[in-house]
PDB file of C-alpha atoms in Angstrom:
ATOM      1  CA  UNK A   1       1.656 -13.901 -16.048  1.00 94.00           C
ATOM      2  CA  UNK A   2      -0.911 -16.140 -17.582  1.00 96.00           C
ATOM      3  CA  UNK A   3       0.135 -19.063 -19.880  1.00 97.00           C
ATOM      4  CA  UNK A   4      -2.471 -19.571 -22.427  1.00 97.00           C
ATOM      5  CA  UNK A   5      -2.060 -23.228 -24.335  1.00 97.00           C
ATOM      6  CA  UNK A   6      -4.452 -23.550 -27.645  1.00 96.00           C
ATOM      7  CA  UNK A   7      -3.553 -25.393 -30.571  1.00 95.00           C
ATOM      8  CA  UNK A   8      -5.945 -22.492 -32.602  1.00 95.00           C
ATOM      9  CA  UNK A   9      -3.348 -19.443 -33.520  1.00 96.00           C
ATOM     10  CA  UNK A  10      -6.256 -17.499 -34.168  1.00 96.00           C
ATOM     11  CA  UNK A  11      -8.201 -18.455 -30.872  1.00 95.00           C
ATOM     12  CA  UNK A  12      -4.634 -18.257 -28.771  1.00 96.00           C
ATOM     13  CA  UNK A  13      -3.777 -14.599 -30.268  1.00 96.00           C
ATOM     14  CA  UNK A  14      -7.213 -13.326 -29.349  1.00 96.00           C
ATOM     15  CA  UNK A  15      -7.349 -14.646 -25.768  1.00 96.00           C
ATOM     16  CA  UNK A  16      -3.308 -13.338 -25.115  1.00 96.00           C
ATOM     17  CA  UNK A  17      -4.569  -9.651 -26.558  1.00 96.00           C
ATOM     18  CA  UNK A  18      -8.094  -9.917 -24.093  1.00 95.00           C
ATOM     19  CA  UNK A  19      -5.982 -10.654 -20.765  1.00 95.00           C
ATOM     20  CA  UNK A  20      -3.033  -8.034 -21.825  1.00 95.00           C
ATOM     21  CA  UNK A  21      -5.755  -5.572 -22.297  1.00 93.00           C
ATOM     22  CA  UNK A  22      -7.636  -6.303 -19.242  1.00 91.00           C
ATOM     23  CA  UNK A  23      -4.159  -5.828 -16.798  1.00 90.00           C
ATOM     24  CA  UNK A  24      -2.187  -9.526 -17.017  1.00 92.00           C
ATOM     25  CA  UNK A  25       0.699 -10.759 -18.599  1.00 93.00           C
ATOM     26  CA  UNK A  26       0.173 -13.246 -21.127  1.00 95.00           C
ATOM     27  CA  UNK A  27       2.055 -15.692 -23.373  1.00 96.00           C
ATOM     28  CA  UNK A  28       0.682 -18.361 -25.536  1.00 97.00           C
ATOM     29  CA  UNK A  29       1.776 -21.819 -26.447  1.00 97.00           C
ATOM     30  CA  UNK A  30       0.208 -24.307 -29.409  1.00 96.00           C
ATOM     31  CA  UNK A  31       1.047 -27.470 -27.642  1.00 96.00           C
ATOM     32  CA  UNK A  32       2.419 -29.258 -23.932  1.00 95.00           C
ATOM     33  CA  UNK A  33       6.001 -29.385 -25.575  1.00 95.00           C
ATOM     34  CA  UNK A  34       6.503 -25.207 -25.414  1.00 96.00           C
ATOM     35  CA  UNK A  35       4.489 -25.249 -22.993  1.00 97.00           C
ATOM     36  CA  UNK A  36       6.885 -27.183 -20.863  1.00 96.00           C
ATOM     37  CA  UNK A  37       9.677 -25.452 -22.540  1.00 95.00           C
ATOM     38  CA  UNK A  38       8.466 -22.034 -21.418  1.00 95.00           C
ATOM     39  CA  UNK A  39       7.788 -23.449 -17.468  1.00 96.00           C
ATOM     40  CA  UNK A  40      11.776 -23.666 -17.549  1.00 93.00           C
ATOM     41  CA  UNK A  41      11.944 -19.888 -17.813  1.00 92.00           C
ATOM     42  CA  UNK A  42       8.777 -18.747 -16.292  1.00 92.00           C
ATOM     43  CA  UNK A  43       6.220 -19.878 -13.419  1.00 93.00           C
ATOM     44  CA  UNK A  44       3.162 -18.324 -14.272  1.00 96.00           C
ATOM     45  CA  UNK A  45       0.168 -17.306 -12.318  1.00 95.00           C
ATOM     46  CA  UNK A  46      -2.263 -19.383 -14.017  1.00 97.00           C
ATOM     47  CA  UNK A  47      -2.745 -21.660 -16.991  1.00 97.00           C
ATOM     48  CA  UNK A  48      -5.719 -21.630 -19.655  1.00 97.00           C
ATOM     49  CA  UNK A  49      -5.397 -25.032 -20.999  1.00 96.00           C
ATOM     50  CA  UNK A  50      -7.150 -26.368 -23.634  1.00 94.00           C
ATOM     51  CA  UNK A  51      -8.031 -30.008 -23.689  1.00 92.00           C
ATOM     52  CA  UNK A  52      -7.956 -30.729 -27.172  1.00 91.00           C
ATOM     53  CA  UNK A  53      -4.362 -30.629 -28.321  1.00 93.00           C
ATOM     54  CA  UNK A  54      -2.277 -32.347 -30.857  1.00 92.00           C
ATOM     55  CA  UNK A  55       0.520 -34.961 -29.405  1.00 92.00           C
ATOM     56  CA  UNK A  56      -0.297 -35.107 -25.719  1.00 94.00           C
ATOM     57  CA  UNK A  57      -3.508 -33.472 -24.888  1.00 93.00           C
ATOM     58  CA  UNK A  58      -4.629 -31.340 -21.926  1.00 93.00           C
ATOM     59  CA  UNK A  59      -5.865 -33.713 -19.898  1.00 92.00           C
ATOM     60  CA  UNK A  60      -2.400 -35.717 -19.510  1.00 94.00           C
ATOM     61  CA  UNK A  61      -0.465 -32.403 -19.298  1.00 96.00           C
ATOM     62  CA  UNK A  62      -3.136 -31.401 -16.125  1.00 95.00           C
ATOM     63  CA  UNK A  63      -1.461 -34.672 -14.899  1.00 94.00           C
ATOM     64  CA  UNK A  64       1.955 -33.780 -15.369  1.00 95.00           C
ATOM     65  CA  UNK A  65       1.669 -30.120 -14.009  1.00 95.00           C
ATOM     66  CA  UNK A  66      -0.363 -31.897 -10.476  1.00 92.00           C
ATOM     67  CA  UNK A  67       2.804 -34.416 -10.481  1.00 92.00           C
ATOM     68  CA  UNK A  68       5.039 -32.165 -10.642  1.00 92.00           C
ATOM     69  CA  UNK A  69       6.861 -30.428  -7.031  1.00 91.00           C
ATOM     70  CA  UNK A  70       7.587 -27.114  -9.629  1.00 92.00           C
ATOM     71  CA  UNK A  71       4.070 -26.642 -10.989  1.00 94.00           C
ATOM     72  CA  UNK A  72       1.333 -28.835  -8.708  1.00 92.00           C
ATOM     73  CA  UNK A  73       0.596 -25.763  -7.022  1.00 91.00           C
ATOM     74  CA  UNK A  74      -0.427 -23.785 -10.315  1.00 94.00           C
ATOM     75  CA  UNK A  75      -4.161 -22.725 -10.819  1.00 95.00           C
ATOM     76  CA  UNK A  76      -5.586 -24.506 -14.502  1.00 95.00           C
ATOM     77  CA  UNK A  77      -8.583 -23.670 -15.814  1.00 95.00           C
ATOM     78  CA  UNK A  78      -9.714 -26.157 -18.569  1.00 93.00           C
ATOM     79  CA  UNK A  79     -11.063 -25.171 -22.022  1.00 92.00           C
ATOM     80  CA  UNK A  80     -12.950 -27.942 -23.135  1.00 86.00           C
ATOM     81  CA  UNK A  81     -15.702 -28.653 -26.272  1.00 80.00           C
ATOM     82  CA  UNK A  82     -19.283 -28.888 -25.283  1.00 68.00           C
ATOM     83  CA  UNK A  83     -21.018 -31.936 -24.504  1.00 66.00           C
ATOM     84  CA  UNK A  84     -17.360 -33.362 -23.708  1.00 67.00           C
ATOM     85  CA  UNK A  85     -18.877 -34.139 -19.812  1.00 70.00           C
ATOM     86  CA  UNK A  86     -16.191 -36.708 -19.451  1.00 70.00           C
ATOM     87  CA  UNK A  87     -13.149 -34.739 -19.883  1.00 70.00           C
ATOM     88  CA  UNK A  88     -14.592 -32.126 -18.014  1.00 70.00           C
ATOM     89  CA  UNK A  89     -15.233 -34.578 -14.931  1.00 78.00           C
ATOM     90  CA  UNK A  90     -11.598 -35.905 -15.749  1.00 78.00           C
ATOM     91  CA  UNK A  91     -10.187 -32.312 -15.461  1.00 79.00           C
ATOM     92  CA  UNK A  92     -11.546 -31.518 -12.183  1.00 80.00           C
ATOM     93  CA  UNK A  93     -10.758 -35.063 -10.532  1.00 82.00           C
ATOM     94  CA  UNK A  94      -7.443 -34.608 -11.737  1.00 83.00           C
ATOM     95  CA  UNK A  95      -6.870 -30.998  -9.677  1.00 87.00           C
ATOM     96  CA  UNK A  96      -8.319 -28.357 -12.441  1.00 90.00           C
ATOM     97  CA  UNK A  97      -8.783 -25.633 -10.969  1.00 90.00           C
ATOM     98  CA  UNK A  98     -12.121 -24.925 -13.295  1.00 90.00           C
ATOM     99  CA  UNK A  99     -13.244 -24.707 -16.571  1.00 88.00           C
ATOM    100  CA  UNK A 100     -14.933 -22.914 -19.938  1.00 91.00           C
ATOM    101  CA  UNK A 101     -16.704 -24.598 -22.289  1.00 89.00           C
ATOM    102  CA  UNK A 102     -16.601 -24.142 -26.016  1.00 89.00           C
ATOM    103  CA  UNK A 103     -17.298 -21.840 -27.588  1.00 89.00           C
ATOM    104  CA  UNK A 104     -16.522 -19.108 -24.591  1.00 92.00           C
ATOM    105  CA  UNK A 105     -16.529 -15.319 -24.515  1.00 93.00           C
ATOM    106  CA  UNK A 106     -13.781 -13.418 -23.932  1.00 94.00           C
ATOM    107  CA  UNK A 107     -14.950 -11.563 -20.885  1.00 92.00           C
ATOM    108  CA  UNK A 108     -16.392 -14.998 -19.562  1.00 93.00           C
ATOM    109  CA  UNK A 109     -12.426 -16.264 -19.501  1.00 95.00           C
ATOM    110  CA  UNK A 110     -11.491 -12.961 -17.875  1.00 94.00           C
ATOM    111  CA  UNK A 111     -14.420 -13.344 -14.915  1.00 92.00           C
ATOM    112  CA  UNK A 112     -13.075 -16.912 -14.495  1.00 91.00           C
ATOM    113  CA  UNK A 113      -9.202 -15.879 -14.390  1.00 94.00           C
ATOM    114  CA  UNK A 114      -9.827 -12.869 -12.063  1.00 92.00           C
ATOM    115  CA  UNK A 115     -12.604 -15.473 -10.034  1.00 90.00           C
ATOM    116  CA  UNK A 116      -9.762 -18.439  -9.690  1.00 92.00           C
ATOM    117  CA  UNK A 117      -7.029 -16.150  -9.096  1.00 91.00           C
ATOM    118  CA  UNK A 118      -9.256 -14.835  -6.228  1.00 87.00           C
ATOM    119  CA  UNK A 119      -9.724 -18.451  -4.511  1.00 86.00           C
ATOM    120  CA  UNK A 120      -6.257 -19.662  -5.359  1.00 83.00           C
ATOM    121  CA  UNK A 121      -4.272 -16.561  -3.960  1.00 79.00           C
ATOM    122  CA  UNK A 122      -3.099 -16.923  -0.472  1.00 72.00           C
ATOM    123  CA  UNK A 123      -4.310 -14.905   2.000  1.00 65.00           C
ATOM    124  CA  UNK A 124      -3.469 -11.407   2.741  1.00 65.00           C
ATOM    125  CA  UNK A 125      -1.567 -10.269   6.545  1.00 67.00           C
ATOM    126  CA  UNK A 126      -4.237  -8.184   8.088  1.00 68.00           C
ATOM    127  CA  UNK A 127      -3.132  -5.078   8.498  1.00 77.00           C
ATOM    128  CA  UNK A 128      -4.764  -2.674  11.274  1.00 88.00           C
ATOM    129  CA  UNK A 129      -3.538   1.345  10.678  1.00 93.00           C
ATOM    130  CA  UNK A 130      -3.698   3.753  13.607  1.00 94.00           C
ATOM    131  CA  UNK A 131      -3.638   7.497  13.998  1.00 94.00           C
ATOM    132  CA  UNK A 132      -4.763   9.311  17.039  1.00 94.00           C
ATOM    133  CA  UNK A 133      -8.526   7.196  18.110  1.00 95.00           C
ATOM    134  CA  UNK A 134      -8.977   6.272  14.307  1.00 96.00           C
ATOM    135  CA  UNK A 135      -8.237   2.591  13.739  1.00 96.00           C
ATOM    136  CA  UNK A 136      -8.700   1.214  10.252  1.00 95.00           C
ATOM    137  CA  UNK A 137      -8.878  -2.744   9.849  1.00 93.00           C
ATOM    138  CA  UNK A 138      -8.297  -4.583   5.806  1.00 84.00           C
ATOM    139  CA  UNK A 139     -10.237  -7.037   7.753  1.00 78.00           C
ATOM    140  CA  UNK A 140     -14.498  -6.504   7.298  1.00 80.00           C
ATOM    141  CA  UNK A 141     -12.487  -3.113   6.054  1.00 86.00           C
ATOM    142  CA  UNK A 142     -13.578  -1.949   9.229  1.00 93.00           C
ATOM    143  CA  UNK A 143     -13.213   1.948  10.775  1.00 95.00           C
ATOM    144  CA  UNK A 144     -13.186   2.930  14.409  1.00 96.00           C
ATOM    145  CA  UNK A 145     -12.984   6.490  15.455  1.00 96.00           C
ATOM    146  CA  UNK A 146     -12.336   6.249  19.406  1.00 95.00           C
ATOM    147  CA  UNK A 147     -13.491   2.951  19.815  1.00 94.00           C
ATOM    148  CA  UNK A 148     -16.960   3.322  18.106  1.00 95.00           C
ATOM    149  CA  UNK A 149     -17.399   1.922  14.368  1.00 95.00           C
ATOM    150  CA  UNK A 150     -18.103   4.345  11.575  1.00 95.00           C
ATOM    151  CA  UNK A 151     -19.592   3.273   8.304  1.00 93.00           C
ATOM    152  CA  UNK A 152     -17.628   4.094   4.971  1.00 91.00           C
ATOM    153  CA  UNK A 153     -18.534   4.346   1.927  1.00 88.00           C
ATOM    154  CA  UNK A 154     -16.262   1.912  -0.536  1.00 85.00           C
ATOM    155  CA  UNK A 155     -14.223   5.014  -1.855  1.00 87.00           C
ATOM    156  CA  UNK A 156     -14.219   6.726   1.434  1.00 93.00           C
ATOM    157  CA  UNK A 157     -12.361   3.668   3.177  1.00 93.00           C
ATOM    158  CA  UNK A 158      -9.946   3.779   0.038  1.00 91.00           C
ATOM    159  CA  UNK A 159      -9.259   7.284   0.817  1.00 94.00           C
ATOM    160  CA  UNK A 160      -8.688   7.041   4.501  1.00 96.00           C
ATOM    161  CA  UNK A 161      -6.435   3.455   3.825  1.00 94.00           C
ATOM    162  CA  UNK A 162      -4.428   5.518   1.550  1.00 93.00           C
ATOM    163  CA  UNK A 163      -3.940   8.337   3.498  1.00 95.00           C
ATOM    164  CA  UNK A 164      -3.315   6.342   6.721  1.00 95.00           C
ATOM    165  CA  UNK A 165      -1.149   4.851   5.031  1.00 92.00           C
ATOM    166  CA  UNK A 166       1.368   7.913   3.830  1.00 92.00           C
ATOM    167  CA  UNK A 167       0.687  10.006   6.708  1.00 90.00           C
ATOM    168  CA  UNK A 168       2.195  13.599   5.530  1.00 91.00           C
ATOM    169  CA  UNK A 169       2.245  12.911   2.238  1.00 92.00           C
ATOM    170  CA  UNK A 170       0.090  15.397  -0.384  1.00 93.00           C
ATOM    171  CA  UNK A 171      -2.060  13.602  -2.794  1.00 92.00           C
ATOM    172  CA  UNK A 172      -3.037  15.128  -5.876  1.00 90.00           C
ATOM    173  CA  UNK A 173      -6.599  15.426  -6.885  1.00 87.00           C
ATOM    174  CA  UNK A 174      -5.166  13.624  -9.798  1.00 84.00           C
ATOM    175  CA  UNK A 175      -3.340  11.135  -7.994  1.00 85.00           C
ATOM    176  CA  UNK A 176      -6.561  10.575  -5.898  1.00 86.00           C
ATOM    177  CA  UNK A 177      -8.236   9.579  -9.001  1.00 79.00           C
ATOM    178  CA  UNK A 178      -5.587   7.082 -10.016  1.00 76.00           C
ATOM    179  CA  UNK A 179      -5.363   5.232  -6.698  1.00 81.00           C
ATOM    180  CA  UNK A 180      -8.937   5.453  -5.511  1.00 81.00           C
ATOM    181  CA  UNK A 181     -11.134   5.760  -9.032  1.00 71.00           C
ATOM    182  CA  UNK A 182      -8.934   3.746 -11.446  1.00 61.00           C
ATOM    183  CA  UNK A 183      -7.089   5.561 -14.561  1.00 46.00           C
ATOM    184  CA  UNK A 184     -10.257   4.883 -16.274  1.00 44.00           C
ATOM    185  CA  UNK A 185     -12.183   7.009 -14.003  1.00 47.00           C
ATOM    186  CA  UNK A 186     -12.900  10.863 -15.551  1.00 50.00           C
ATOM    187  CA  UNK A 187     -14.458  13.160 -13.429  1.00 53.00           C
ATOM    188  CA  UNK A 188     -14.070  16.677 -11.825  1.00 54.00           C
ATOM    189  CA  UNK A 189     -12.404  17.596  -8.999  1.00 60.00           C
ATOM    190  CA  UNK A 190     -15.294  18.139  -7.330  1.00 76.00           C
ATOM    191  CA  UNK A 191     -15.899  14.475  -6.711  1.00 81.00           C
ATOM    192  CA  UNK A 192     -12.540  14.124  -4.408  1.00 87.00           C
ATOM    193  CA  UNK A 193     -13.515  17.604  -2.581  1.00 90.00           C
ATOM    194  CA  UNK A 194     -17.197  16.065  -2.245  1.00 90.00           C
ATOM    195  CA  UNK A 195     -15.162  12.635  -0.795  1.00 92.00           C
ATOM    196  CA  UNK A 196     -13.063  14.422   1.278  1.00 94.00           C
ATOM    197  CA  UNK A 197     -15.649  16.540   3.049  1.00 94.00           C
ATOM    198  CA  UNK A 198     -17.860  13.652   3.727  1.00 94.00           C
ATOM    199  CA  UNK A 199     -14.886  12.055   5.189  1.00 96.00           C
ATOM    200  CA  UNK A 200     -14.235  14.559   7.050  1.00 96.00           C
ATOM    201  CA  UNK A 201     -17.766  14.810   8.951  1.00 96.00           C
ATOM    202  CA  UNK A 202     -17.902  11.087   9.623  1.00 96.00           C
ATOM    203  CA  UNK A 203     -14.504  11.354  11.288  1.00 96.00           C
ATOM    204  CA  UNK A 204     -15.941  13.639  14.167  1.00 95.00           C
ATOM    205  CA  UNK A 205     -12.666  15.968  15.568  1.00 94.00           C
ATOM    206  CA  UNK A 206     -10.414  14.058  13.290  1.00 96.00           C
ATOM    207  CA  UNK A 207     -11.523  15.239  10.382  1.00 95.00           C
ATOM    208  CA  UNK A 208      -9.479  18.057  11.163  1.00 95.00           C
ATOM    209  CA  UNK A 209      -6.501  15.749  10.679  1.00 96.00           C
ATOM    210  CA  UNK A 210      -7.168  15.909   7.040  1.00 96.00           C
ATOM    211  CA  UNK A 211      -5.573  18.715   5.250  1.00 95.00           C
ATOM    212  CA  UNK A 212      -6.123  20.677   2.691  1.00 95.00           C
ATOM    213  CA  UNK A 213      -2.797  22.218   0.372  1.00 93.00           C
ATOM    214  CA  UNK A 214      -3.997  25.062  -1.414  1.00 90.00           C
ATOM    215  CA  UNK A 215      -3.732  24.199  -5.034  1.00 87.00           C
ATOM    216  CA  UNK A 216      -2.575  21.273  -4.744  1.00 89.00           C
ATOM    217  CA  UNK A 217      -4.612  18.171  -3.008  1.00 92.00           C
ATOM    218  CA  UNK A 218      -4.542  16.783   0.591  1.00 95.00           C
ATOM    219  CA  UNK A 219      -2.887  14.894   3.493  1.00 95.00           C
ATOM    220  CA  UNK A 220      -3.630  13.698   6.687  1.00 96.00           C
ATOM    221  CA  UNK A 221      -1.480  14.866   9.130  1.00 93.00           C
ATOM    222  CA  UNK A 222      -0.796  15.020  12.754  1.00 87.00           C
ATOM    223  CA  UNK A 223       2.437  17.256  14.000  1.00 73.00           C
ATOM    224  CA  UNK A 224       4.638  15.427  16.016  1.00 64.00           C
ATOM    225  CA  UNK A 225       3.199  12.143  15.418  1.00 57.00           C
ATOM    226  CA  UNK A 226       3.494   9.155  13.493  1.00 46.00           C
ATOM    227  CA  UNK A 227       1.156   6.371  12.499  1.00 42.00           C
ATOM    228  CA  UNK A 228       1.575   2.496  13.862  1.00 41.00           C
ATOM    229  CA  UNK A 229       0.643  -0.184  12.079  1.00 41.00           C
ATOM    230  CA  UNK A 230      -0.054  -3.880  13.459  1.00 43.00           C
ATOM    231  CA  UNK A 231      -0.728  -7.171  11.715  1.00 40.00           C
TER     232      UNK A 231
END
């Protein structure tokens, strides 16, 4: 969820609709007082705040939210008007997080949101997946097979990761798409099969491991065994 405060209905409703579109949660506020209100009900991920605001403006409400236990820890990124170098010095002193300057573009505040949720978000448990000699590390997303490191394309780790991860489970070219592509992806099947098979090579003897179900999709799967996992 991302809490946008703007005094601007216009300017609020149009940044809400851009980050609902683009995958978050949004709600919008016109002033500190709901936004205050709505931190009772809801902690959010991050706040767009703009510094101009009638009644208490964003600058002492970045204050507030840093002296507060509930909501010091929240990521802020401050909208402020250009040429307004002080506030913007003032906002990052005071714990903002960082900052777009007035007039912004819509994609602009995206890049920042998805760029400060990045920095701010703690960091993931490394998880290392094992089948047979194939090891698969999050971490450099790094692929052994039998102790000697293979090099994988982005979409070819994805596909390994995932099945690794579901060992015996049959993916659907479709589903394949969805997971690995993105639903925005369109393509022909072809692509997975052309995935798969180069998969398959790089993997040496346990590319055999990799299954195909007729008319239906894939799996990886090894009988009588199970995969481990270690953080």
């Amino acid at each position: 969820m991302i809490f946008v405060v703007e005094d601007d209905a216009g300017i609020r409703e149009i940044e809400v609709y851009t980050l609902m579109q683009t995958g978050f949660e949004a709600q919008g506020f016109p002033d500190g007082e709901k936004l205050f209100s709505g931190l009772k009900k809801n902690t959010p991920e991050l706040i767009i705040l703009d510094i101009m605001l009638p009644g208490e403006d964003g600058v002492s409400i970045l204050k507030r939210l840093r002296a507060e236990n509930t909501t010091s820890k929240i990521p802020v990124i401050m909208a402020t008007a250009k040429g307004l170098e002080y506030d913007k010095v003032k906002s990052l002193d005071l714990g903002a997080d960082d900052y777009l300057v007035k007039p912004f573009g819509m994609m602009e505040m995206v890049s920042r949101v998805k760029a400060v949720l990045r920095r701010t978000s703690p960091p993931k448990k490394t998880e290392t997946l094992r089948v047979l000699g194939i090891a698969l590390s999050d971490e450099g997303r790094s692929v052994t097979v039998d102790g000697v490191p293979i090099a994988l394309t982005y979409k070819e780790f994805e596909i390994l990761k995932l099945f690794m991860s579901h060992m015996g489970v049959v993916f659907t070219r479709d589903r394949l798409f969805s997971e690995v592509w993105g639903m925005d992806f369109y393509g022909e099947t072809r692509t997975v099969d052309m995935h798969i098979r180069t998969l398959r090579s790089k993997l040496g003897d346990y590319g055999r491991l990799i299954v195909t179900v007729r008319g239906v999709g894939y799996k990886l799967e090894v009988p009588g065994r199970e995969r481990t996992a270690n953080g």
